[in-house]
Amino acid sequence: MKRAQSETDKALRESQIISAGLDEFYQKGFAAARMDHIGKRAGVSKGTLYLYFPSKEALFEAIIKTVAVPQIAEIERILEGQSAVADTLDVLMQRLPLILRQSPLPKLIKVLIGDAFTFPELVTLYRESVIERSLNAVAAFLQRGVDSGEIQADLPDPAMSARLVIAPVLMSAIWTVVFDPIDGTQLDLEQLFHVHHQQLKRALGLQEISHD
Amino acid sequence: MKRAQSETDKALRESQIISAGLDEFYQKGFAAARMDHIGKRAGVSKGTLYLYFPSKEALFEAIIKTVAVPQIAEIERILEGQSAVADTLDVLMQRLPLILRQSPLPKLIKVLIGDAFTFPELVTLYRESVIERSLNAVAAFLQRGVDSGEIQADLPDPAMSARLVIAPVLMSAIWTVVFDPIDGTQLDLEQLFHVHHQQLKRALGLQEISHD
Amino acid sequence: MKRAQSETDKALRESQIISAGLDEFYQKGFAAARMDHIGKRAGVSKGTLYLYFPSKEALFEAIIKTVAVPQIAEIERILEGQSAVADTLDVLMQRLPLILRQSPLPKLIKVLIGDAFTFPELVTLYRESVIERSLNAVAAFLQRGVDSGEIQADLPDPAMSARLVIAPVLMSAIWTVVFDPIDGTQLDLEQLFHVHHQQLKRALGLQEISHD
Amino acid sequence: MKRAQSETDKALRESQIISAGLDEFYQKGFAAARMDHIGKRAGVSKGTLYLYFPSKEALFEAIIKTVAVPQIAEIERILEGQSAVADTLDVLMQRLPLILRQSPLPKLIKVLIGDAFTFPELVTLYRESVIERSLNAVAAFLQRGVDSGEIQADLPDPAMSARLVIAPVLMSAIWTVVFDPIDGTQLDLEQLFHVHHQQLKRALGLQEISHD
DNA sequence: GATGAATGAGGGTTCATTCAT
DNA sequence: CATGAATGAACCCTCATTCAT
């Protein structure tokens, strides 16, 4: 492999390793993942990995931290906009299939579930920085709809309702990274979130407000 | 350990080993699980495990098969009853928290997700014998409601709607076996399914039919 | 290898490993010594070593501690007897060649010198429990000769004189475990200690006391 | 690091590396010594070492050969002078503490003992070019004293007597490079060789000849 | 000439599996 | 039947050596 001399080169190499590591951990789990396989996936030798990360564990942690934290921003941005609630929900439900397919988060979820008890502090980190933030953003969004009158249904517990909004996302994530690859199927995410959207609108009693 | 002479003794011993194995695999994942730990949990020696299962892999498979298949019966029974759809949904939503807490299925899900690619045929088995059966049962139940007029909403895709009914179950399962044990929290399942129930009724346009 | 079931069997196996380990560490030094070689020397597999010692380092420490401490007793016994000083010196000088040839201490000294800075606390232990004890015993013996008048030379510093009595022992030890094995020579220990004896008697002004 | 262009620059760089190597080998032994540490001690990079020495082993050999051979000259010079034997012994015993402290030989001895069997030919070289030469010089010196009548004691085996003269030197060497650095003590070499001197004079029956 | 990133053989340690007791 | 001592394949990690820059 060419040598990474500059800082940019090194950062690139590091991100290649992280990406290769995520794939290997996703396929095998932490314990069964092999450092030389990660090297092969990243196009470097086993020894090179140790120039970038001091141990398998450190690489694992770096992966979780690198991948998890930045990914949630888009969803927050959508939800925290000030458009009409119905429009925001439109956008969210339309974007989720793509986000689920393109983001590394579903793979990360699979990895974290599998090795949860080996890295509990990473689970906590993930919960706080990804899940709770998402749930809070959804709950706040729902509250905004209630306050503005756009949501007419009685929502006694917006935090729980937020969980119910999110539940199909978790299910889809697991489905796409666990069941689909194994059985060669492909869950129709567009259809799923279309139906979810319809049912949500009824469940929330969502009033479409005319845009003019 | 005393010797298991009779067939019943042996069956008992076997189920102890399976239970111990599930706990160990749940805590560690397949690769990091240790046979001597499983032995210790089951109160037998490492060697004894091999009198009952020819290998770690065989034990793992036996666990999945033993635990997965029988567990789904109750839900099917509830859904396939002929009571009013609203009543059946009442029962289901009321029973789910208990089922989630008492059944070994949530642990099993965690294990299967973690080691999915090591045992793809088990994932397929689980999908077919647990998940698809549940989804089919729910879809059939929803269809019954549509057919009887109890469900008034337009349900263009009952299979997808079934997924949305089930999604909070998967989420709860993962929550209770992954996040709660690690963070010492406890998701309020009763409240979650209460809200889910409320929102479902609105989403489905469920008509309560008087029982007389 | 046959299995060591009883405690005696295990103690025997352990001492075989210690002996094999001493040989390997003596030949290679700590860092270059290989666990599988130690196993081969002891007639067991590499894995078996770890049933008896948790690590290479622990084995090394066990060897030093097991071998070093008990070995010094005979010399102390000779020196602390109450025979005439001249007679005691006779016995000591006569016995030293045999002790040097039969005891594992010379090998141990070689090992400790080579890996001194890797295991400084073992060097301290060895110094205190072997070397200082020997020096003290010799110094006390010399003082006894001075007090009784058998030693007529002026001994201003018995501790230093003790070092000079011992110096040929250290030299011989190193010679027999380093130079002789490599060059196929054999230092004539009897002759060396005979000459040492003669010179010591003159240096100390030793008076032979008639035994009757 | 600046480039070494001239031959003198290169010789200087080489001797820095040798000095750094001796320190590292002395601290760690051959196997545990690390090339990058040697580089750091010498103020050059790992790669530069290979511009001067083709391998770790070659560096080790160069160190032994460079350091060992020239160091013995002073002792030979003292012993081969034609002064009175007593005076020569005075000078020798007075100089030895300083020589032991300043020369790199004690460190070298420690290194050679530790890795003796990895480099047997170096041990042989060292024995022949340092130890035997010293012993021969001392033996010849003693013979001169016997022949001139200055040594009045019966010395049946001057070669063995030479070993006894040298033994405290070896002991001191090991003491100063092994025990003293570890335990923070400092052997009083002046006192040791003062006592050695006194005892030797008695043991040899040395006649002081007036200088006039 | 000098550097240090990259390589990969080597060795300590673990643990599933075997089998003598 | 049950045990746990013994085995050795497998894998993480180190570091001497190479060579692109």
Short mmCIF file of C-alpha atoms in Angstrom, two decimals, chain A residues 7-198:
data_model
loop_
_atom_site.label_atom_id
_atom_site.label_comp_id
_atom_site.label_asym_id
_atom_site.label_seq_id
_atom_site.Cartn_x
_atom_site.Cartn_y
_atom_site.Cartn_z
CA GLU A 7 -2.00 14.32 7.67
CA THR A 8 -4.72 14.19 5.03
CA ASP A 9 -3.44 10.87 3.77
CA LYS A 10 -3.47 9.53 7.28
CA ALA A 11 -6.96 10.73 7.98
CA LEU A 12 -8.12 9.06 4.78
CA ARG A 13 -6.40 5.82 5.71
CA GLU A 14 -7.96 5.99 9.13
CA SER A 15 -11.43 6.39 7.73
CA GLN A 16 -10.83 3.47 5.37
CA ILE A 17 -9.92 1.34 8.33
CA ILE A 18 -12.96 2.48 10.26
CA SER A 19 -15.18 1.64 7.36
CA ALA A 20 -13.57 -1.75 6.89
CA GLY A 21 -13.84 -2.38 10.59
CA LEU A 22 -17.53 -1.55 10.65
CA ASP A 23 -18.14 -4.04 7.89
CA GLU A 24 -16.18 -6.78 9.60
CA PHE A 25 -17.73 -6.17 13.01
CA TYR A 26 -21.13 -6.04 11.37
CA GLN A 27 -20.55 -9.37 9.67
CA LYS A 28 -18.89 -11.20 12.56
CA GLY A 29 -19.42 -9.39 15.82
CA PHE A 30 -16.57 -8.11 17.92
CA ALA A 31 -15.21 -11.39 19.20
CA ALA A 32 -15.26 -13.24 15.90
CA ALA A 33 -13.99 -10.32 13.85
CA ARG A 34 -10.40 -10.79 12.78
CA MET A 35 -7.89 -8.01 12.55
CA ASP A 36 -6.28 -9.41 9.44
CA HIS A 37 -9.67 -9.49 7.74
CA ILE A 38 -10.22 -5.87 8.61
CA GLY A 39 -6.81 -5.16 7.16
CA LYS A 40 -7.67 -6.99 4.00
CA ARG A 41 -10.97 -5.13 3.66
CA ALA A 42 -9.14 -1.84 4.13
CA GLY A 43 -6.38 -2.83 1.74
CA VAL A 44 -3.64 -2.71 4.35
CA SER A 45 -1.78 -5.27 6.37
CA LYS A 46 -2.64 -6.33 9.85
CA GLY A 47 0.30 -4.43 11.28
CA THR A 48 -0.80 -1.18 9.71
CA LEU A 49 -4.01 -1.24 11.70
CA TYR A 50 -1.94 -0.91 14.81
CA LEU A 51 -0.35 2.26 13.52
CA TYR A 52 -3.78 3.84 13.62
CA PHE A 53 -5.47 2.12 16.56
CA PRO A 54 -3.73 0.61 19.55
CA SER A 55 -5.99 -2.41 19.81
CA LYS A 56 -9.01 -4.18 18.39
CA GLU A 57 -11.05 -2.73 21.20
CA ALA A 58 -9.86 0.80 20.50
CA LEU A 59 -10.77 0.38 16.85
CA PHE A 60 -14.21 -0.83 17.82
CA GLU A 61 -14.74 2.14 20.08
CA ALA A 62 -13.49 4.55 17.47
CA ILE A 63 -15.92 3.11 14.96
CA ILE A 64 -18.89 3.51 17.23
CA LYS A 65 -17.93 7.00 18.23
CA THR A 66 -17.04 8.16 14.76
CA VAL A 67 -20.09 6.76 13.08
CA ALA A 68 -22.77 7.25 15.67
CA VAL A 69 -22.53 10.82 16.69
CA PRO A 70 -22.65 12.78 13.42
CA GLN A 71 -25.42 10.74 11.85
CA ILE A 72 -28.37 12.01 13.72
CA ALA A 73 -28.10 15.61 12.64
CA GLU A 74 -30.26 15.36 9.53
CA ILE A 75 -33.26 14.00 11.37
CA GLU A 76 -32.97 16.67 14.01
CA ARG A 77 -32.75 19.32 11.35
CA ILE A 78 -35.91 18.12 9.66
CA LEU A 79 -37.86 17.95 12.91
CA GLU A 80 -36.68 21.24 14.28
CA GLY A 81 -37.70 23.20 11.21
CA GLN A 82 -40.66 25.51 11.58
CA SER A 83 -42.75 24.28 8.65
CA ALA A 84 -46.25 23.04 9.22
CA VAL A 85 -46.29 19.82 11.22
CA ALA A 86 -47.97 17.91 8.42
CA ASP A 87 -45.30 19.08 5.96
CA THR A 88 -42.49 18.15 8.30
CA LEU A 89 -44.00 14.72 8.76
CA ASP A 90 -44.26 14.41 4.97
CA VAL A 91 -40.60 15.20 4.57
CA LEU A 92 -39.54 12.91 7.39
CA MET A 93 -41.51 9.93 6.17
CA GLN A 94 -40.24 10.48 2.68
CA ARG A 95 -36.62 10.76 3.71
CA LEU A 96 -36.47 7.88 6.18
CA PRO A 97 -36.20 5.10 3.60
CA LEU A 98 -33.22 6.77 2.01
CA ILE A 99 -31.60 7.54 5.34
CA LEU A 100 -32.04 3.95 6.40
CA ARG A 101 -30.43 2.71 3.22
CA GLN A 102 -27.56 5.14 3.03
CA SER A 103 -26.53 5.68 6.59
CA PRO A 104 -24.22 3.31 8.40
CA LEU A 105 -26.42 3.55 11.48
CA PRO A 106 -28.42 0.38 10.86
CA LYS A 107 -25.22 -1.65 10.69
CA LEU A 108 -24.05 0.09 13.80
CA ILE A 109 -27.22 -0.81 15.61
CA LYS A 110 -26.75 -4.44 14.72
CA VAL A 111 -23.18 -4.36 16.00
CA LEU A 112 -24.10 -2.60 19.21
CA ILE A 113 -26.94 -4.96 20.00
CA GLY A 114 -24.72 -7.96 19.45
CA ASP A 115 -21.87 -6.73 21.63
CA ALA A 116 -23.89 -4.62 24.01
CA PHE A 117 -22.62 -6.21 27.21
CA THR A 118 -19.01 -6.19 26.09
CA PHE A 119 -19.16 -2.43 25.59
CA PRO A 120 -21.88 -1.14 27.85
CA GLU A 121 -20.50 2.37 27.96
CA LEU A 122 -20.74 2.55 24.17
CA VAL A 123 -24.34 1.44 24.36
CA THR A 124 -25.01 4.22 26.80
CA LEU A 125 -23.19 6.68 24.57
CA TYR A 126 -25.22 5.53 21.59
CA ARG A 127 -28.45 5.68 23.47
CA GLU A 128 -27.80 9.17 24.66
CA SER A 129 -26.32 10.65 21.53
CA VAL A 130 -28.49 8.94 18.96
CA ILE A 131 -31.61 7.41 20.36
CA GLU A 132 -32.56 9.81 23.09
CA ARG A 133 -31.78 12.75 20.86
CA SER A 134 -34.04 11.34 18.18
CA LEU A 135 -36.78 10.56 20.64
CA ASN A 136 -36.54 14.01 22.16
CA ALA A 137 -36.66 15.66 18.76
CA VAL A 138 -39.75 13.67 17.82
CA ALA A 139 -41.42 14.33 21.16
CA ALA A 140 -40.76 18.06 20.83
CA PHE A 141 -42.10 17.97 17.31
CA LEU A 142 -45.27 16.25 18.44
CA GLN A 143 -45.66 18.73 21.25
CA ARG A 144 -45.35 21.54 18.74
CA GLY A 145 -48.18 19.98 16.75
CA VAL A 146 -50.35 19.69 19.84
CA ASP A 147 -49.62 23.25 20.86
CA SER A 148 -50.39 24.63 17.43
CA GLY A 149 -53.57 22.63 17.14
CA GLU A 150 -52.38 20.76 14.10
CA ILE A 151 -52.45 17.56 16.11
CA GLN A 152 -55.96 17.13 17.37
CA ALA A 153 -55.73 13.74 18.98
CA ASP A 154 -55.24 13.52 22.70
CA LEU A 155 -51.54 12.71 23.24
CA PRO A 156 -51.26 12.01 26.94
CA ASP A 157 -47.59 11.00 26.73
CA PRO A 158 -45.64 12.53 23.85
CA ALA A 159 -42.48 10.66 24.86
CA MET A 160 -44.26 7.35 24.38
CA SER A 161 -45.83 8.53 21.18
CA ALA A 162 -42.37 9.45 19.99
CA ARG A 163 -41.26 5.89 20.65
CA LEU A 164 -44.12 4.67 18.51
CA VAL A 165 -43.13 7.00 15.71
CA ILE A 166 -39.60 5.68 15.89
CA ALA A 167 -40.37 1.98 16.40
CA PRO A 168 -40.77 1.26 12.68
CA VAL A 169 -37.39 2.89 12.09
CA LEU A 170 -35.70 0.48 14.47
CA MET A 171 -37.60 -2.42 12.99
CA SER A 172 -36.64 -1.39 9.48
CA ALA A 173 -33.04 -0.93 10.46
CA ILE A 174 -32.83 -4.43 11.83
CA TRP A 175 -34.75 -5.81 8.93
CA THR A 176 -32.49 -4.31 6.33
CA VAL A 177 -29.25 -5.30 8.00
CA VAL A 178 -30.24 -8.70 9.34
CA PHE A 179 -33.10 -10.35 7.55
CA ASP A 180 -32.81 -8.92 4.06
CA PRO A 181 -29.12 -9.73 3.53
CA ILE A 182 -29.61 -13.28 4.79
CA ASP A 183 -32.75 -14.17 2.94
CA GLY A 184 -32.05 -12.11 -0.14
CA THR A 185 -35.32 -10.24 0.36
CA GLN A 186 -35.76 -6.51 0.37
CA LEU A 187 -38.21 -4.84 2.64
CA ASP A 188 -40.14 -2.17 0.75
CA LEU A 189 -39.22 0.78 2.92
CA GLU A 190 -41.10 3.31 0.80
CA GLN A 191 -44.30 1.36 1.18
CA LEU A 192 -43.72 0.73 4.87
CA PHE A 193 -43.22 4.40 5.65
CA HIS A 194 -46.04 5.37 3.36
CA VAL A 195 -48.41 3.21 5.38
CA HIS A 196 -46.81 4.38 8.61
CA HIS A 197 -47.42 7.94 7.46
CA GLN A 198 -51.06 7.33 6.69
#
